[in-house]
């Protein structure tokens, strides 16, 4: 056998192995998926959904042994940028790294002085959510200013943005689209434009969400200046660990983001390439001698946060499946919503931002803003109503006992987390709070979410509905 024949044989065997071995990771509507036994087979809230395509791609990339971000990475970066309709997508090794790089980029001395985030400046964010949406603000030396979250949408109460603004100090807004529900981009963009602020959309939980503003519909992650993705397994697509920073329009930001991701270097040559600028030995920067090798000139205090090409190979195959994954998430959300509709007196369900009610035909009624949201649901959010006669924790335990995966809305009210109570004590100027954060507290106390991910089969959804129904009926 020559090496191509050997490779073909390896691929054939890998596909066969994967088909037999990973049956419980196939999508919920796949007839080859492992059998579901109610009460015995776990119903995960999320997880990797893949088939032999991803395993073959991973093994193929190992056989190529390029290892560092290379051809597969370039393909995924291009594909993701095309999907979202943004200028560039740059892969990193996690969603948290993406947030760190995006926020760090706004501190660059290459930006106009009045827009650059400097120590002591303020960045507005939201109190309920995932900690690494917020941590980079403080890690970059800025003050995180917290507005409240709305327990129904899970999203920031964007009407509080004006209350949070401090002239001369506020430089940016950095918030997440919660659980696959876009936040109010109309209010946020108007606010950012009026005060000349950056907007970073944490799109980690919202890949595939769409937002309509003034008749134009775009994916979330394409409205601000920068946005971020996570490709950790529960997310809309996965490459194990991974993420991306999306540069929406500005070429200058791309160079800065890349620099922070890649050691802080000034040079923008791809891995394995030299002299893209055609003057590798023609620069004089800082106090370095004229002609110092551009490859080793550093304009930022950067990191190395790149993923492997093997991960990108998996991500590329996942991206091909993304439209189907998004449709499955939407459809699973609607099935759960319909199946639990009888319990509206006990449970409060999510509404897409700008929706005023859900109708049993699956449609929504909308507010007068003229905006529309199309949710690519990360999860199905349930808040227990005060009059329910049971608590969120009792419901969570019941689901656990029946092997139904459930999660809190991440850190709840982040300011009540030990990391933040310590900060408040030891570094009070790193945090400022607007209002009483009652919505974030309700999310922390009364809310959980269950899965909508594409691995859920009809049987799993029926079982989830009947388990919650039994519990509600006491
Ligand atoms: C909104 C949000 N941002 C950022 C992250 C961090 O992503 P990662 O786990 O890839 O670091 C998460 C994690 O799930 C998240 O939910």
mmCIF file of N, CA, C and O in Angstrom, residues 130-173:
data_model
loop_
_atom_site.group_PDB
_atom_site.id
_atom_site.type_symbol
_atom_site.label_atom_id
_atom_site.label_comp_id
_atom_site.label_asym_id
_atom_site.label_seq_id
_atom_site.Cartn_x
_atom_site.Cartn_y
_atom_site.Cartn_z
ATOM 1 N N UNK A 130 -22.100 34.685 33.216
ATOM 2 C CA UNK A 130 -20.900 33.874 33.328
ATOM 3 C C UNK A 130 -19.727 34.774 33.750
ATOM 4 O O UNK A 130 -19.567 35.873 33.208
ATOM 5 N N UNK A 131 -18.903 34.313 34.694
ATOM 6 C CA UNK A 131 -17.890 35.216 35.266
ATOM 7 C C UNK A 131 -16.874 35.751 34.263
ATOM 8 O O UNK A 131 -16.406 36.884 34.397
ATOM 9 N N UNK A 132 -16.538 34.949 33.242
ATOM 10 C CA UNK A 132 -15.460 35.430 32.362
ATOM 11 C C UNK A 132 -15.967 36.387 31.273
ATOM 12 O O UNK A 132 -15.202 36.782 30.409
ATOM 13 N N UNK A 133 -17.245 36.763 31.344
ATOM 14 C CA UNK A 133 -17.678 37.930 30.560
ATOM 15 C C UNK A 133 -17.175 39.194 31.250
ATOM 16 O O UNK A 133 -16.913 40.209 30.604
ATOM 17 N N UNK A 134 -17.052 39.119 32.553
ATOM 18 C CA UNK A 134 -16.775 40.300 33.374
ATOM 19 C C UNK A 134 -15.304 40.392 33.793
ATOM 20 O O UNK A 134 -14.710 41.475 33.809
ATOM 21 N N UNK A 135 -14.732 39.220 34.111
ATOM 22 C CA UNK A 135 -13.375 39.219 34.689
ATOM 23 C C UNK A 135 -12.361 40.012 33.857
ATOM 24 O O UNK A 135 -11.563 40.775 34.432
ATOM 25 N N UNK A 136 -12.375 39.910 32.510
ATOM 26 C CA UNK A 136 -11.356 40.635 31.748
ATOM 27 C C UNK A 136 -11.400 42.149 31.940
ATOM 28 O O UNK A 136 -10.378 42.821 31.828
ATOM 29 N N UNK A 137 -12.591 42.682 32.241
ATOM 30 C CA UNK A 137 -12.697 44.137 32.456
ATOM 31 C C UNK A 137 -11.781 44.516 33.615
ATOM 32 O O UNK A 137 -10.973 45.452 33.532
ATOM 33 N N UNK A 138 -11.910 43.740 34.698
ATOM 34 C CA UNK A 138 -11.144 44.046 35.914
ATOM 35 C C UNK A 138 -9.675 43.658 35.710
ATOM 36 O O UNK A 138 -8.764 44.378 36.128
ATOM 37 N N UNK A 139 -9.458 42.532 35.022
ATOM 38 C CA UNK A 139 -8.075 42.111 34.751
ATOM 39 C C UNK A 139 -7.331 43.162 33.926
ATOM 40 O O UNK A 139 -6.110 43.283 34.017
ATOM 41 N N UNK A 140 -8.076 43.921 33.109
ATOM 42 C CA UNK A 140 -7.439 44.964 32.287
ATOM 43 C C UNK A 140 -7.321 46.289 33.035
ATOM 44 O O UNK A 140 -6.948 47.310 32.449
ATOM 45 N N UNK A 141 -7.704 46.295 34.311
ATOM 46 C CA UNK A 141 -7.487 47.496 35.131
ATOM 47 C C UNK A 141 -8.636 48.487 35.082
ATOM 48 O O UNK A 141 -8.535 49.580 35.645
ATOM 49 N N UNK A 142 -9.748 48.112 34.412
ATOM 50 C CA UNK A 142 -10.902 49.019 34.361
ATOM 51 C C UNK A 142 -11.876 48.665 35.483
ATOM 52 O O UNK A 142 -11.757 47.628 36.134
ATOM 53 N N UNK A 143 -12.843 49.558 35.686
ATOM 54 C CA UNK A 143 -13.903 49.299 36.661
ATOM 55 C C UNK A 143 -15.077 48.655 35.933
ATOM 56 O O UNK A 143 -15.508 49.156 34.888
ATOM 57 N N UNK A 144 -15.583 47.550 36.483
ATOM 58 C CA UNK A 144 -16.775 46.905 35.911
ATOM 59 C C UNK A 144 -17.999 47.547 36.547
ATOM 60 O O UNK A 144 -18.134 47.540 37.775
ATOM 61 N N UNK A 145 -18.873 48.101 35.711
ATOM 62 C CA UNK A 145 -20.087 48.766 36.215
ATOM 63 C C UNK A 145 -21.272 47.858 35.901
ATOM 64 O O UNK A 145 -21.544 47.569 34.729
ATOM 65 N N UNK A 146 -21.969 47.422 36.941
ATOM 66 C CA UNK A 146 -22.995 46.384 36.770
ATOM 67 C C UNK A 146 -24.383 46.973 36.682
ATOM 68 O O UNK A 146 -24.803 47.711 37.584
ATOM 69 N N UNK A 147 -25.098 46.603 35.603
ATOM 70 C CA UNK A 147 -26.531 46.878 35.568
ATOM 71 C C UNK A 147 -27.255 45.560 35.863
ATOM 72 O O UNK A 147 -26.633 44.492 35.904
ATOM 73 N N UNK A 148 -28.557 45.650 36.045
ATOM 74 C CA UNK A 148 -29.333 44.476 36.463
ATOM 75 C C UNK A 148 -29.717 43.620 35.249
ATOM 76 O O UNK A 148 -29.571 44.052 34.097
ATOM 77 N N UNK A 149 -30.199 42.407 35.532
ATOM 78 C CA UNK A 149 -30.686 41.514 34.480
ATOM 79 C C UNK A 149 -32.185 41.304 34.655
ATOM 80 O O UNK A 149 -32.705 41.343 35.773
ATOM 81 N N UNK A 150 -32.847 41.067 33.545
ATOM 82 C CA UNK A 150 -34.288 40.835 33.556
ATOM 83 C C UNK A 150 -34.526 39.327 33.699
ATOM 84 O O UNK A 150 -34.080 38.550 32.841
ATOM 85 N N UNK A 151 -35.225 38.899 34.733
ATOM 86 C CA UNK A 151 -35.386 37.455 34.946
ATOM 87 C C UNK A 151 -36.162 36.747 33.830
ATOM 88 O O UNK A 151 -36.031 35.534 33.673
ATOM 89 N N UNK A 152 -36.962 37.474 33.060
ATOM 90 C CA UNK A 152 -37.753 36.805 32.013
ATOM 91 C C UNK A 152 -36.890 36.504 30.789
ATOM 92 O O UNK A 152 -36.880 35.385 30.273
ATOM 93 N N UNK A 153 -36.132 37.489 30.325
ATOM 94 C CA UNK A 153 -35.273 37.239 29.153
ATOM 95 C C UNK A 153 -33.906 36.688 29.565
ATOM 96 O O UNK A 153 -33.211 36.090 28.753
ATOM 97 N N UNK A 154 -33.512 36.933 30.808
ATOM 98 C CA UNK A 154 -32.167 36.567 31.256
ATOM 99 C C UNK A 154 -31.144 37.617 30.854
ATOM 100 O O UNK A 154 -29.964 37.510 31.195
ATOM 101 N N UNK A 155 -31.575 38.632 30.141
ATOM 102 C CA UNK A 155 -30.667 39.613 29.545
ATOM 103 C C UNK A 155 -30.574 40.905 30.360
ATOM 104 O O UNK A 155 -31.417 41.176 31.212
ATOM 105 N N UNK A 156 -29.537 41.718 30.061
ATOM 106 C CA UNK A 156 -29.394 42.997 30.760
ATOM 107 C C UNK A 156 -30.622 43.886 30.591
ATOM 108 O O UNK A 156 -31.269 43.864 29.548
ATOM 109 N N UNK A 157 -30.917 44.664 31.646
ATOM 110 C CA UNK A 157 -31.970 45.687 31.545
ATOM 111 C C UNK A 157 -31.318 46.902 30.887
ATOM 112 O O UNK A 157 -30.744 47.764 31.565
ATOM 113 N N UNK A 158 -31.405 46.926 29.564
ATOM 114 C CA UNK A 158 -30.614 47.914 28.811
ATOM 115 C C UNK A 158 -31.064 49.351 29.061
ATOM 116 O O UNK A 158 -30.307 50.286 28.817
ATOM 117 N N UNK A 159 -32.293 49.529 29.571
ATOM 118 C CA UNK A 159 -32.711 50.905 29.887
ATOM 119 C C UNK A 159 -31.871 51.478 31.035
ATOM 120 O O UNK A 159 -31.889 52.675 31.271
ATOM 121 N N UNK A 160 -31.121 50.628 31.746
ATOM 122 C CA UNK A 160 -30.275 51.140 32.832
ATOM 123 C C UNK A 160 -28.905 51.622 32.334
ATOM 124 O O UNK A 160 -28.107 52.134 33.126
ATOM 125 N N UNK A 161 -28.631 51.443 31.037
ATOM 126 C CA UNK A 161 -27.302 51.820 30.532
ATOM 127 C C UNK A 161 -27.015 53.300 30.804
ATOM 128 O O UNK A 161 -25.916 53.667 31.226
ATOM 129 N N UNK A 162 -28.031 54.153 30.565
ATOM 130 C CA UNK A 162 -27.828 55.604 30.774
ATOM 131 C C UNK A 162 -27.482 55.892 32.232
ATOM 132 O O UNK A 162 -26.625 56.731 32.513
ATOM 133 N N UNK A 163 -28.159 55.181 33.163
ATOM 134 C CA UNK A 163 -27.868 55.399 34.598
ATOM 135 C C UNK A 163 -26.430 55.006 34.927
ATOM 136 O O UNK A 163 -25.827 55.521 35.857
ATOM 137 N N UNK A 164 -25.898 54.049 34.151
ATOM 138 C CA UNK A 164 -24.551 53.539 34.445
ATOM 139 C C UNK A 164 -23.464 54.423 33.846
ATOM 140 O O UNK A 164 -22.292 54.311 34.215
ATOM 141 N N UNK A 165 -23.855 55.306 32.919
ATOM 142 C CA UNK A 165 -22.855 56.087 32.165
ATOM 143 C C UNK A 165 -22.190 57.129 33.051
ATOM 144 O O UNK A 165 -22.844 57.813 33.834
ATOM 145 N N UNK A 166 -20.896 57.272 32.911
ATOM 146 C CA UNK A 166 -20.152 58.305 33.619
ATOM 147 C C UNK A 166 -19.276 59.029 32.598
ATOM 148 O O UNK A 166 -18.343 58.424 32.039
ATOM 149 N N UNK A 167 -19.599 60.283 32.338
ATOM 150 C CA UNK A 167 -18.916 61.038 31.285
ATOM 151 C C UNK A 167 -17.403 61.089 31.557
ATOM 152 O O UNK A 167 -16.974 61.339 32.678
ATOM 153 N N UNK A 168 -16.633 60.827 30.516
ATOM 154 C CA UNK A 168 -15.170 60.880 30.647
ATOM 155 C C UNK A 168 -14.566 59.584 31.140
ATOM 156 O O UNK A 168 -13.355 59.374 31.056
ATOM 157 N N UNK A 169 -15.397 58.706 31.715
ATOM 158 C CA UNK A 169 -14.865 57.431 32.249
ATOM 159 C C UNK A 169 -15.363 56.224 31.469
ATOM 160 O O UNK A 169 -14.618 55.285 31.222
ATOM 161 N N UNK A 170 -16.654 56.233 31.101
ATOM 162 C CA UNK A 170 -17.199 55.047 30.425
ATOM 163 C C UNK A 170 -16.601 54.950 29.025
ATOM 164 O O UNK A 170 -16.641 55.912 28.254
ATOM 165 N N UNK A 171 -16.047 53.760 28.716
ATOM 166 C CA UNK A 171 -15.404 53.595 27.406
ATOM 167 C C UNK A 171 -16.040 52.472 26.580
ATOM 168 O O UNK A 171 -15.877 52.429 25.370
ATOM 169 N N UNK A 172 -16.721 51.554 27.251
ATOM 170 C CA UNK A 172 -17.202 50.382 26.503
ATOM 171 C C UNK A 172 -18.355 49.710 27.237
ATOM 172 O O UNK A 172 -18.579 49.936 28.430
ATOM 173 N N UNK A 173 -19.075 48.887 26.474
ATOM 174 C CA UNK A 173 -20.106 48.004 27.027
ATOM 175 C C UNK A 173 -19.702 46.587 26.623
ATOM 176 O O UNK A 173 -19.338 46.347 25.460
#
